[in-house]
Coordinates of C-alpha atoms in Angstrom, one line a residue:
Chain A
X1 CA 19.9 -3.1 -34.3
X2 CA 16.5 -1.8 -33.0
X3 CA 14.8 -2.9 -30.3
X4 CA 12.1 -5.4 -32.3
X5 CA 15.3 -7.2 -33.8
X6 CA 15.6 -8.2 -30.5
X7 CA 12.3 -9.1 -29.2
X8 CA 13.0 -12.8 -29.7
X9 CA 15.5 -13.4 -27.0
X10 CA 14.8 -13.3 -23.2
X11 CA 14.8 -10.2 -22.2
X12 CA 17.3 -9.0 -19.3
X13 CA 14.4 -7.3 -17.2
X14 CA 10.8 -7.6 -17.8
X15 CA 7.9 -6.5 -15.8
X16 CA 4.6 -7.2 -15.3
X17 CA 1.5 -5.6 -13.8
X18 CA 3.9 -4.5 -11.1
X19 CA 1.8 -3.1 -8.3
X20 CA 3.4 -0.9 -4.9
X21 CA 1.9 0.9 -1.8
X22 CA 2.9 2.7 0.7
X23 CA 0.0 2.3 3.3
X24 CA -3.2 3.5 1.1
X25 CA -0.4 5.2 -1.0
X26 CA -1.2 3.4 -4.5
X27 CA 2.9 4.1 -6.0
X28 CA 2.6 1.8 -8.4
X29 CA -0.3 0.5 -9.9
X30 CA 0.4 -2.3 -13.1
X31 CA 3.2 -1.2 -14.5
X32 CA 4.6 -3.5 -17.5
X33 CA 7.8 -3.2 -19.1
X34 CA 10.2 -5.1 -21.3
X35 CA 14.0 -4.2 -21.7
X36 CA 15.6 -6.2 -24.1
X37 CA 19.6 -6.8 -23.8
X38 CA 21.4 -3.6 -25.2
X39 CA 18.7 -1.6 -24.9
X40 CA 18.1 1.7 -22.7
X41 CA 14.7 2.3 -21.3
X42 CA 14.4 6.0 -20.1
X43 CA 11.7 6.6 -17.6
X44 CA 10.1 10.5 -18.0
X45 CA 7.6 11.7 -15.5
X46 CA 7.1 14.4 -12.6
X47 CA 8.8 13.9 -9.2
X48 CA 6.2 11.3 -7.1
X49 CA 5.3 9.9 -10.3
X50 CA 6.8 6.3 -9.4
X51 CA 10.2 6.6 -11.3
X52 CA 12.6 6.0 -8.3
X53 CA 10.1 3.4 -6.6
X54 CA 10.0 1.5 -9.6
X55 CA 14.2 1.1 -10.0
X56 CA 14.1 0.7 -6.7
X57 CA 11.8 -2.4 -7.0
X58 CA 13.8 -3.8 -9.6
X59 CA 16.3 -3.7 -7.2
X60 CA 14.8 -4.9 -4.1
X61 CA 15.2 -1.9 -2.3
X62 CA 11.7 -2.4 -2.3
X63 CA 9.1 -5.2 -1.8
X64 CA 6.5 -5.0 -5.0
X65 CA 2.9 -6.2 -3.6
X66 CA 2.0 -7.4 -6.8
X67 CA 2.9 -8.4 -10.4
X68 CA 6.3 -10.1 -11.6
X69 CA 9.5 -8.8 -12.1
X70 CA 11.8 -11.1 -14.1
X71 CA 15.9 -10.4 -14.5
X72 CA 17.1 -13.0 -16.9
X73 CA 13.9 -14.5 -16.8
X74 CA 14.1 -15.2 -12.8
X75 CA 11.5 -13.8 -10.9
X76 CA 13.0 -11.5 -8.3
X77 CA 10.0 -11.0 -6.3
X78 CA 10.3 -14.9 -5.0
X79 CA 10.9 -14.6 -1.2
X80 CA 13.5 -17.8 -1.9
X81 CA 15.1 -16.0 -4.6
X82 CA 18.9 -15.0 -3.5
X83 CA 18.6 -10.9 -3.4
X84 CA 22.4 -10.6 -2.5
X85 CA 22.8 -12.6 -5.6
X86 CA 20.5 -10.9 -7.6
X87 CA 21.7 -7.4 -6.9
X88 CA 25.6 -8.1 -7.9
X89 CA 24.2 -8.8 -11.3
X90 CA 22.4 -5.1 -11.2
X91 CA 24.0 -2.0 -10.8
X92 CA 22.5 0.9 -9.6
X93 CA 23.9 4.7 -9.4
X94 CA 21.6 7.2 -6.9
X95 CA 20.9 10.6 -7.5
X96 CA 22.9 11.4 -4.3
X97 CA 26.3 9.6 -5.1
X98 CA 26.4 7.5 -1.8
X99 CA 30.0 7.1 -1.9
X100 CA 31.7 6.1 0.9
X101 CA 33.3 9.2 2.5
X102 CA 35.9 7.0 4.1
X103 CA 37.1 5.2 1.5
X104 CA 39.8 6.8 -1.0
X105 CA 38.1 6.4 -4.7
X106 CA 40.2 3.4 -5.4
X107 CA 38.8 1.3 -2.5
X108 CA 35.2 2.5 -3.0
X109 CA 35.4 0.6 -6.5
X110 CA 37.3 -2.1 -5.6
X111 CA 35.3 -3.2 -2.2
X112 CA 32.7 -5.4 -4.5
X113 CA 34.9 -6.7 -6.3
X114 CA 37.1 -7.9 -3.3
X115 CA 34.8 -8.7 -0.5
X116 CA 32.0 -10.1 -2.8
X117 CA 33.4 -11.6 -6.1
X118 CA 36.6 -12.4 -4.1
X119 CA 38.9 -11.0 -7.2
X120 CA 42.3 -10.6 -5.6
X121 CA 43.4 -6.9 -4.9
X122 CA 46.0 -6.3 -7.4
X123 CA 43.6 -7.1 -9.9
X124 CA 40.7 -5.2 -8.5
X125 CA 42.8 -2.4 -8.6
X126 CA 44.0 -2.9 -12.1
X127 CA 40.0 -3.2 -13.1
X128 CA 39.7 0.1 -11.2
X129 CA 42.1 1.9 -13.1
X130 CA 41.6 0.8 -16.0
X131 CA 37.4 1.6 -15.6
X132 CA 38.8 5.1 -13.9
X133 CA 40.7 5.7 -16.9
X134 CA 37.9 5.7 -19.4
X135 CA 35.7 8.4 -17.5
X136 CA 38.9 10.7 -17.4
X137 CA 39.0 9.7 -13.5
X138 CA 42.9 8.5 -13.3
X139 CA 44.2 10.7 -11.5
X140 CA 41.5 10.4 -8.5
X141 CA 41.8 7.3 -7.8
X142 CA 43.7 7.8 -4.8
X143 CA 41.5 10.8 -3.3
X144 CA 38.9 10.6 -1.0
X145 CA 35.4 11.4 -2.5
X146 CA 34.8 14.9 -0.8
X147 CA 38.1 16.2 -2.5
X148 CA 35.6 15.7 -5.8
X149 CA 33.2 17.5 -7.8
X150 CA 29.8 16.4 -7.7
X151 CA 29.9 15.2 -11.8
X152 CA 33.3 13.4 -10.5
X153 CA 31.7 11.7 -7.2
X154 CA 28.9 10.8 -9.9
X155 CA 30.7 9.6 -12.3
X156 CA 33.2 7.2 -9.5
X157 CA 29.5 6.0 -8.2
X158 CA 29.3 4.5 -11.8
X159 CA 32.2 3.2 -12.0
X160 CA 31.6 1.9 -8.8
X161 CA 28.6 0.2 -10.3
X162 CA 30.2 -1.3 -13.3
X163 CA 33.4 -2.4 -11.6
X164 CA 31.2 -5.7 -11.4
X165 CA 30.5 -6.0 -14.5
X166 CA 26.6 -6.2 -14.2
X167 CA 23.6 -7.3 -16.7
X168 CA 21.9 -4.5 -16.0
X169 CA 22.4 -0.3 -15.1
X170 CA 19.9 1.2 -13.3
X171 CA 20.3 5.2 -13.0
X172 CA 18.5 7.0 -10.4
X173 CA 18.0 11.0 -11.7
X174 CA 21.7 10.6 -11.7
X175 CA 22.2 14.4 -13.0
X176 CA 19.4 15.9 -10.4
X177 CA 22.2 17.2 -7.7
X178 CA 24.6 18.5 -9.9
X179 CA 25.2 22.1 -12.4
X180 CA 24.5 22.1 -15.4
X181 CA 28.6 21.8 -17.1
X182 CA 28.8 18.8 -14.4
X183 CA 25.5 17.3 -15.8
X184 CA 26.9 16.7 -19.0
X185 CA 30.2 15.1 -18.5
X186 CA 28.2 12.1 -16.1
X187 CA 25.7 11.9 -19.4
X188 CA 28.7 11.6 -22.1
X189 CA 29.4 8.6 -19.2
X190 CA 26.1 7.5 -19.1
X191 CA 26.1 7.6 -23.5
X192 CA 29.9 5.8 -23.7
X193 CA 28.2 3.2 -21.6
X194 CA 25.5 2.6 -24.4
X195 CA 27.8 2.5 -27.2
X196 CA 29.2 -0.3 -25.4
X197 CA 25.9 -1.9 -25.5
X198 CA 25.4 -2.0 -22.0
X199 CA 21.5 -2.5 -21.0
X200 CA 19.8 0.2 -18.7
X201 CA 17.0 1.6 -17.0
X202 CA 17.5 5.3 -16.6
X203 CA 15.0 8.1 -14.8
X204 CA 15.6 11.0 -15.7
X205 CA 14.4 14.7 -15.9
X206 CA 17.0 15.7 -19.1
X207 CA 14.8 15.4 -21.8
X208 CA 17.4 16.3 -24.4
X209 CA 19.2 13.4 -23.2
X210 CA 16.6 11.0 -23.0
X211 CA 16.0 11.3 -26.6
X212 CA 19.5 10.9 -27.2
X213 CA 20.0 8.1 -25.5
X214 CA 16.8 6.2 -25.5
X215 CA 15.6 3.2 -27.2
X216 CA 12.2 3.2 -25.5
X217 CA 11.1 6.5 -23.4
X218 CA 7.7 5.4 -20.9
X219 CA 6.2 8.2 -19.3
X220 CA 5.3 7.5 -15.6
X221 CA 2.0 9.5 -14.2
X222 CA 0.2 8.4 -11.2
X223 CA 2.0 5.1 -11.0
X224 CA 0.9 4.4 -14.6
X225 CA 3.0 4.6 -17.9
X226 CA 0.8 6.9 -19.6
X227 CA 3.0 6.3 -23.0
X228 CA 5.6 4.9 -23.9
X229 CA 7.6 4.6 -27.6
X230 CA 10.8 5.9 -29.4
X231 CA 11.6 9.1 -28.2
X232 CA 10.3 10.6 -31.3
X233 CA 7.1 9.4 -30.8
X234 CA 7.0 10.2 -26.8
X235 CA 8.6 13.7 -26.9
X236 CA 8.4 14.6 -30.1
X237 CA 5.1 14.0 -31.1
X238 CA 2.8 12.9 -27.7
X239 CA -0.6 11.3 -28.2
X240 CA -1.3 11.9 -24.8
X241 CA -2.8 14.4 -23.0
X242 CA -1.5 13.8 -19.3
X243 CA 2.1 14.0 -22.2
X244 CA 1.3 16.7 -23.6
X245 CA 1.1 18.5 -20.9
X246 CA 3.9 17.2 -18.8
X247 CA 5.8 18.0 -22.0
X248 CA 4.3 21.4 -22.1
X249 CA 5.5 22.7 -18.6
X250 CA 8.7 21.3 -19.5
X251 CA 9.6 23.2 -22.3
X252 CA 8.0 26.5 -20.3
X253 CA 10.7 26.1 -17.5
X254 CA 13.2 25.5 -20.7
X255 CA 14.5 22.4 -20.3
X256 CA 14.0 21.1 -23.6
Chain B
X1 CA 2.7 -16.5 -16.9
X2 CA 0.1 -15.5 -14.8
X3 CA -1.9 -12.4 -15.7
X4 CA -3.1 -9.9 -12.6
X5 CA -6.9 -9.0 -12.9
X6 CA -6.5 -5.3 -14.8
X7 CA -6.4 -2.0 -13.3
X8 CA -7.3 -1.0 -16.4
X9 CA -5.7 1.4 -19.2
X10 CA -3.7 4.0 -18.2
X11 CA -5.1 7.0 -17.2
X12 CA -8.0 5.6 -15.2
X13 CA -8.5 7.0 -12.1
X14 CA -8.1 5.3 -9.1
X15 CA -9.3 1.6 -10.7
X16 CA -11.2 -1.0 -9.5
X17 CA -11.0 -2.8 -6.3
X18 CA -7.4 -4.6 -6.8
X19 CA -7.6 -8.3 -6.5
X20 CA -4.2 -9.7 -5.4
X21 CA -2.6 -12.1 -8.2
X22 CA -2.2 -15.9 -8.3
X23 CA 1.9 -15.0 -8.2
X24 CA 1.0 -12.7 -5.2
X25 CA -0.7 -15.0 -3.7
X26 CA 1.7 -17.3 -4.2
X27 CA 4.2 -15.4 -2.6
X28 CA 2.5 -14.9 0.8
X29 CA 2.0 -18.1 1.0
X30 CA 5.8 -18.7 0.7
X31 CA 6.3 -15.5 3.0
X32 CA 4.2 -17.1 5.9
X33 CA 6.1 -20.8 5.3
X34 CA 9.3 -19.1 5.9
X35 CA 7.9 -17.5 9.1
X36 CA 6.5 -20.0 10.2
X37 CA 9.8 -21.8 9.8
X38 CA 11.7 -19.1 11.8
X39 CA 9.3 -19.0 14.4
X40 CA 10.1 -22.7 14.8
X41 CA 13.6 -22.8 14.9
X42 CA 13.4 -19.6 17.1
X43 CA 11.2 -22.0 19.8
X44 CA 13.4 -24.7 19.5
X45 CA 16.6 -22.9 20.1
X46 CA 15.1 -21.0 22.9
X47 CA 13.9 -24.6 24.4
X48 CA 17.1 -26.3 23.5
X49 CA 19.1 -23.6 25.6
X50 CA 16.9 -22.3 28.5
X51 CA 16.3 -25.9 29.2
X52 CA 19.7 -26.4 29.2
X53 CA 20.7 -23.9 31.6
X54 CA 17.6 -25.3 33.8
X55 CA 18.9 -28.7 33.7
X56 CA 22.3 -28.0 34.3
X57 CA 22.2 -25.6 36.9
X58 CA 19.0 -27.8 38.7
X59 CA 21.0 -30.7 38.9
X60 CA 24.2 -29.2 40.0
X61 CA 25.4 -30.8 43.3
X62 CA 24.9 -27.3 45.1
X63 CA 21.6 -26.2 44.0
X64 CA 19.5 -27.4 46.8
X65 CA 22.0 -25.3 49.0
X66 CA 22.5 -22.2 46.8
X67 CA 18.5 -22.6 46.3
X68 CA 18.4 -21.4 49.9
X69 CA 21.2 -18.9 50.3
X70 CA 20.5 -17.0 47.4
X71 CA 16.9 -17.6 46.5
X72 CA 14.9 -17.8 49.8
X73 CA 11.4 -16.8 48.9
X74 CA 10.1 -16.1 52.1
X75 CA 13.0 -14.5 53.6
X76 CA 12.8 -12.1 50.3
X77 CA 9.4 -11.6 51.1
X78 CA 10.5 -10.6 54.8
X79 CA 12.9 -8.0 53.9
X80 CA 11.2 -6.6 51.0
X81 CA 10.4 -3.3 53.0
X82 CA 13.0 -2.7 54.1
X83 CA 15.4 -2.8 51.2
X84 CA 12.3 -0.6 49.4
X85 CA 12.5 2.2 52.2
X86 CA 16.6 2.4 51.2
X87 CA 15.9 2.2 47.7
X88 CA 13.6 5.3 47.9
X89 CA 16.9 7.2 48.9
X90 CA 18.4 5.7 46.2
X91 CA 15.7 7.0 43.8
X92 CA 15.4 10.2 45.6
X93 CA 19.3 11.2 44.9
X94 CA 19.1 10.2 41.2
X95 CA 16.7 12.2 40.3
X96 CA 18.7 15.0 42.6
X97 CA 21.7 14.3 40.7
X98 CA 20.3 13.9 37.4
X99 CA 18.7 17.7 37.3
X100 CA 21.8 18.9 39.3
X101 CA 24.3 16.9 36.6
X102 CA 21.8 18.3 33.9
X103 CA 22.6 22.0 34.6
X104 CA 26.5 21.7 35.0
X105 CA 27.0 19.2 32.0
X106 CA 25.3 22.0 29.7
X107 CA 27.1 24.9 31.4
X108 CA 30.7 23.0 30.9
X109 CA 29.6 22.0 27.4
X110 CA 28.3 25.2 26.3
X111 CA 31.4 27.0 27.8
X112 CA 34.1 24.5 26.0
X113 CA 32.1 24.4 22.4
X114 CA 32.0 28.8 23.0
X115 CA 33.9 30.7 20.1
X116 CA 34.3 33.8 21.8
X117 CA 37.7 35.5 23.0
X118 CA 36.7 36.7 26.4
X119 CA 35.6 33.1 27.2
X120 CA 39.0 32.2 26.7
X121 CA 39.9 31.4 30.6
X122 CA 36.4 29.9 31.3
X123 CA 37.0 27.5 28.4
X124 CA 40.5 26.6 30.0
X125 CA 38.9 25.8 33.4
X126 CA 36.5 23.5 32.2
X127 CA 38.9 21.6 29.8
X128 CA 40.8 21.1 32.5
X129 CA 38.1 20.2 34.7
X130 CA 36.5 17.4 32.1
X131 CA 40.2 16.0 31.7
X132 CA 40.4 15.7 35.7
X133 CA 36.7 14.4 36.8
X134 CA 36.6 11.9 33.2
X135 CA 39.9 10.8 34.3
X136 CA 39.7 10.0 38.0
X137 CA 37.6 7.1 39.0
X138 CA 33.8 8.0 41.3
X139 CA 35.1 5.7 43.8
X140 CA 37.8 7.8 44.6
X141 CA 36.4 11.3 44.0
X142 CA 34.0 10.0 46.6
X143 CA 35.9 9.0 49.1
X144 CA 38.1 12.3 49.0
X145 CA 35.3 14.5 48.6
X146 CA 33.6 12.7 51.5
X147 CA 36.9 12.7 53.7
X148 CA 38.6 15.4 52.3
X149 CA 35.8 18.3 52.9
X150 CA 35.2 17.3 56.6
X151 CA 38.7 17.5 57.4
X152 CA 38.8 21.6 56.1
X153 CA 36.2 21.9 59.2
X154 CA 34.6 24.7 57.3
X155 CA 31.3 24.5 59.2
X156 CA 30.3 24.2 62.5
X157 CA 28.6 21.1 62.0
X158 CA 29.4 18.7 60.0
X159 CA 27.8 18.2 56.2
X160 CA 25.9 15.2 55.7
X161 CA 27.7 12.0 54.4
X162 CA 25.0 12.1 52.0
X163 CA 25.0 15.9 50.7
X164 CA 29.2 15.0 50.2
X165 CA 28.6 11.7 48.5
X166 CA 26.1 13.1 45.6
X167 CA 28.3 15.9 45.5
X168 CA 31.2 13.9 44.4
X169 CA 29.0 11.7 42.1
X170 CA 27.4 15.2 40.1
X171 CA 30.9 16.1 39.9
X172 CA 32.1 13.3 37.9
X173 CA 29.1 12.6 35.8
X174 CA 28.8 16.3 34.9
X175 CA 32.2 15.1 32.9
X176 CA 31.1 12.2 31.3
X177 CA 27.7 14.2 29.8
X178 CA 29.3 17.2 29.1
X179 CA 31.2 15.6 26.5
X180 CA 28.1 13.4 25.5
X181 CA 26.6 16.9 24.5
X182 CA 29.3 18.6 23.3
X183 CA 29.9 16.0 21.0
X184 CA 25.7 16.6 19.4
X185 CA 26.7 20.1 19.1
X186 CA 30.1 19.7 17.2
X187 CA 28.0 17.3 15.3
X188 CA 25.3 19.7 13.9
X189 CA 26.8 20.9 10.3
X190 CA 28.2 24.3 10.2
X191 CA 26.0 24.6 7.2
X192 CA 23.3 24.8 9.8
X193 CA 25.3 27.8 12.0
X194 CA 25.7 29.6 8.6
X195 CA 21.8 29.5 7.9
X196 CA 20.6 30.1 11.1
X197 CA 23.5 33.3 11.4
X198 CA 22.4 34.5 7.6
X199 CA 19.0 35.1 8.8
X200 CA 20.3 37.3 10.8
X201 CA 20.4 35.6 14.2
X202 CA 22.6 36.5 17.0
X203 CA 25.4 33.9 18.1
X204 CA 23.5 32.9 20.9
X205 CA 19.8 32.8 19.0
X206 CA 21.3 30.3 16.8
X207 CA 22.6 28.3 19.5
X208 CA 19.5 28.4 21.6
X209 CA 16.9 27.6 18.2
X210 CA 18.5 26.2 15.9
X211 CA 22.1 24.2 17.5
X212 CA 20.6 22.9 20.9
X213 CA 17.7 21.5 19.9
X214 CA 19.4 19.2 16.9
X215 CA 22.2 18.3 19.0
X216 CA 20.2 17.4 22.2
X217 CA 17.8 15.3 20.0
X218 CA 20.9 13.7 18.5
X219 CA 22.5 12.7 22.2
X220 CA 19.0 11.4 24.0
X221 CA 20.0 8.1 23.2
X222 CA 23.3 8.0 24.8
X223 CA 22.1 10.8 27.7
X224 CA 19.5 8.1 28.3
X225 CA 22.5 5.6 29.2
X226 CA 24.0 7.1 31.1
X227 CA 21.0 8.0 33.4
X228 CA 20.8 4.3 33.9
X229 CA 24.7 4.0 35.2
X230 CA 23.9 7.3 37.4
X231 CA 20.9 5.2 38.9
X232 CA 23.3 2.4 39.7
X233 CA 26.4 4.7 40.7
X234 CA 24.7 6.1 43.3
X235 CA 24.6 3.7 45.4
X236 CA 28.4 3.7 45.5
X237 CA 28.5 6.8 48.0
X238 CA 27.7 3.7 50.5
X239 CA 31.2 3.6 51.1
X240 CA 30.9 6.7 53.2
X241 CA 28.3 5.1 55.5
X242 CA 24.6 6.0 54.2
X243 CA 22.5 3.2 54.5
X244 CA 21.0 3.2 50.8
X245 CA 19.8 -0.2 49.5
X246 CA 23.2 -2.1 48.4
X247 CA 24.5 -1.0 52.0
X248 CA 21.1 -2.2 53.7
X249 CA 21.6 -5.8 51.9
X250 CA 24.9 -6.1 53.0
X251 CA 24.0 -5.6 56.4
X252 CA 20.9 -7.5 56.4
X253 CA 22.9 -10.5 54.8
X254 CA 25.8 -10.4 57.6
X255 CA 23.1 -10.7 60.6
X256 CA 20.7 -13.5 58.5
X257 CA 24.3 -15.2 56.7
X258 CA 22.1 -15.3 53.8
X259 CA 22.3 -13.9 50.3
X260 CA 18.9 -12.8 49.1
X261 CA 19.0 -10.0 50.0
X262 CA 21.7 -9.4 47.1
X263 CA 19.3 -10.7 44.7
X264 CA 16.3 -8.8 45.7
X265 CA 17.9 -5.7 45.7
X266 CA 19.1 -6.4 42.2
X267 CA 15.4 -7.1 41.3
X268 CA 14.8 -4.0 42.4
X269 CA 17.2 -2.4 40.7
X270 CA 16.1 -4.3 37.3
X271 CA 12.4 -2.9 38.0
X272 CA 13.7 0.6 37.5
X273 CA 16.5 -0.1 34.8
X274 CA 15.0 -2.4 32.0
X275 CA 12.0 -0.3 31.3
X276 CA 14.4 2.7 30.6
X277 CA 16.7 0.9 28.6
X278 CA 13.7 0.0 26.7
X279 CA 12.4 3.8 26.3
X280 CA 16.2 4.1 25.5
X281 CA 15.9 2.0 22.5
X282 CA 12.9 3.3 21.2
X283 CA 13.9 6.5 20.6
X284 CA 17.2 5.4 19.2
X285 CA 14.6 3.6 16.6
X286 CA 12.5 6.8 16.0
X287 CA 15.8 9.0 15.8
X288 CA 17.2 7.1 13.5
X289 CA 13.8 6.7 11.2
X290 CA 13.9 10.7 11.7
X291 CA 17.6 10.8 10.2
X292 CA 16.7 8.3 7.3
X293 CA 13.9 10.3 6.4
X294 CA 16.1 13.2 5.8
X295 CA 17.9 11.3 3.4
X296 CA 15.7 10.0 1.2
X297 CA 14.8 11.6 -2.0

């Protein structure tokens, strides 16, 4: 399936002419976007370039001052909209973990699930270990997250995430904090997820990955996408300039 | 769905002037309902229960009496000086103590968070002295500083009740805030210490440049607190006989057999108080939009 099969059906997220200051700061300035369901949008740009602002809008970390942002065809920019509702049905994973240093792994997955969808705990748990399981995590479950690796801590914030069950994955320059081995194994997580079909929104400074992974890659410059098309089009073959040349001092510092 | 007025392609610079959306709009318009709304119910709750209290205790059975006991205008307005010339004494020793406290809280903190062998002793003594003056209550260390040291008749004449009393209350409080600022120092990562000592900074550089000033930002707040009880706790060394402003109501009130004095002197006590628990909140507010900052990506 491509992403034009699915162009028919409501999309899961879909923005438009999304606007964000800070004071005179213009962060955003229109940015449109459609993610259809099962499809990964990868967000490329330099740091300041809006990535982080804009997942964090989608998520209502932040208040957009203009433009619509629609999840499931709701827009979540309505002051009456629900946001505690809203944000079960999104994850998000940050690019500094935020685990919860006093919870053992086990309880930092399972608090959602307990305290907000009300599943009982023996089944939390069982959820927990069976998510914990398929990122190779089974036998952390009951450590406390400073006894882990940063790729581990990573990789529990995502199952933290997805004990839920969400619409929608947001990733934050989830591999920014770690070494390079640890990078990988949270990206073979990030890439089981999508074989599952699971719709995201990922930032990202891996371009190897983002080609990988992506079914759309937009490049973010000045609060603008710049571009934005298959990764083959994007990364491989820019149209450009600002792209070009982003792309350019990319491959000098070899990271692509 | 509702289109925005362009900025125009990508890749123009700044764009035109931005004209806020129909949706936008829309939203502050919802935005300003809903505050409007809270604003409401805020009045209305604050009416509902003010004016409850108000007609409850205006129409109590002993409010025209207590009116006059405990609320006597004029009679407040009688006494007024007098209860302000013991307050200044009040004032005077707090700010006394609170430089005096100051010194001894950072010597006993700095000696207890030390590393060093030869401190060894010194950090004994003033363990043992936060676990005594923490543990014992002001009222007491008062009165047996107050009695006690008179008694030894080491002088010819006899120290000042009031020179004893703030003795006893630097004593104690020098307990309470040596922990408040040992506790900011423990809590400055070692990471820090590492830095700060790979540069090549002696023990006590680091300490004095780079520990200090993160852990004494980190305990204003609380530091601030407790300069508020030590305002309060000072008048306590009344007990001993100096006639500071608690101790001048209490006498005014058994000659006149009526309470305003009590209240007044509370007032005054308010006047000094509630601005500097306001200043204490605020820079709880800007530490903590320091610390957040930090975080952020």
């Amino acid at each position: 399936m491509t992403a034009g099969e699915r162009a028919g059906a409501t999309p899961v997220l879909e923005l438009v002419d999304v606007r964000k200051c800070f004071g005179d700061d213009v962060v955003l300035q229109g940015v449109s976007l459609t993610v259809p369901e099962h499809s990964v949008t990868v967000l490329i740009g330099a740091s300041g370039s809006g990535k982080s602002t804009l997942l964090r809008c989608i998520n209502q970390l932040e208040r957009v001052d203009d433009g619509l942002i629609l999840f499931d065809g709701q827009d979540v920019c309505d002051p009456r909209a629900d946001v505690d509702d809203i944000r079960q049905r999104i994850g998000i994973v940050f690019q500094s973990f935020n685990l919860f240093p006093h919870m053992r792994v086990i309880d930092n997955i399972t608090l959602a699930l307990r305290k907000v969808h009300g599943v009982g705990k023996d089944e939390a748990e069982a959820r927990a270990l069976e998510l914990l399981g398929r990122f190779s995590l089974a036998d952390k479950a009951q450590q406390y997250p400073d006894r882990l690796s940063g790729g581990q801590q990573q990789r529990v914030a995502i199952v933290r995430a997805l004990a839920v069950q969400p619409r929608l994955m947001l990733f934050d320059e989830v591999t920014s904090a770690l070494d390079p081995v640890l990078v990988n194994e949270v990206l073979s997580a990030v890439r089981e997820l999508r074989s599952e079909g699971m719709t995201m929104v990922i930032a990202t400074h891996e371009m190897g990955f983002a080609t990988q992974v992506a079914d759309e890659v937009c490049f973010l410059a000045g609060g603008v996408i710049h571009e934005r098309g298959t990764p083959e089009q994007v990364i491989d073959d820019p149209q450009d300039p600002d792209t070009r040349e982003f792309l350019r001092r990319v491959r000098e510092a070899g990271r692509l | 769905m509702t289109q925005t007025p362009s900025t125009g392609p990508a890749g123009s610079p700044a764009g035109p002037v931005w004209v806020p959306s129909e949706a936008e709009l829309g939203r502050r318009r919802i935005r300003k309902a809903q505050d409007r709304r809270r604003a409401l119910v805020a009045a209305v709750s604050s009416f509902v229960v003010i004016g409850g209290l108000v007609l409850v205790v205006g129409t109590s059975q002993g409010w025209p009496v207590v009116q006059e006991t405990f609320f006597n205008v004029q009679y407040g307005w009688e006494i007024l000086p007098l209860l302000l010339e013991a307050f200044r004494l009040n004032l005077v020793l707090w700010v006394i103590a609170a430089v005096a406290i100051g010194v001894l809280s950072m010597l006993l903190a700095l000696t207890r968070t030390s590393t060093s062998a030869a401190l060894a002793p010194l950090r004994f003594l003033a363990t043992v002295y936060v676990d005594v003056f923490r543990g014992t209550p002001l009222l007491l260390v008062i009165y047996l500083i107050g009695f006690g040291i008179p008694a030894l008749q080491l002088t010819d004449r006899p120290i000042p009740v009031v020179v004893l009393g703030t003795t006893a209350v630097i004593i104690t409080y020098a307990a309470y805030v040596a922990e408040v600022i040992r506790s900011g120092i423990l809590s400055v990562h070692p990471s820090q210490r590492a830095a700060a000592r790979s540069l090549g900074l002696s023990q006590v550089q680091t300490l004095r440049y780079v520990v200090l000033p993160q852990a004494l930002r980190r305990v204003v707040p609380p530091l601030l607190n407790d300069l508020v009880a030590l305002l309060k706790d000072v008048g306590l060394i009344s007990v001993l006989g100096v006639v500071e402003v608690i101790r001048q109501a209490q006498i005014l009130t058994s000659k006149s057999f009526n309470f305003t004095p009590y209240v007044v002197a509370s007032i005054l006590f308010l006047v000094v108080t509630i601005p500097l628990t306001r200043l204490t909140d605020r820079v709880l507010e800007r530490t903590i939009a320091r610390q957040n900052a930090q975080g952020s990506a």
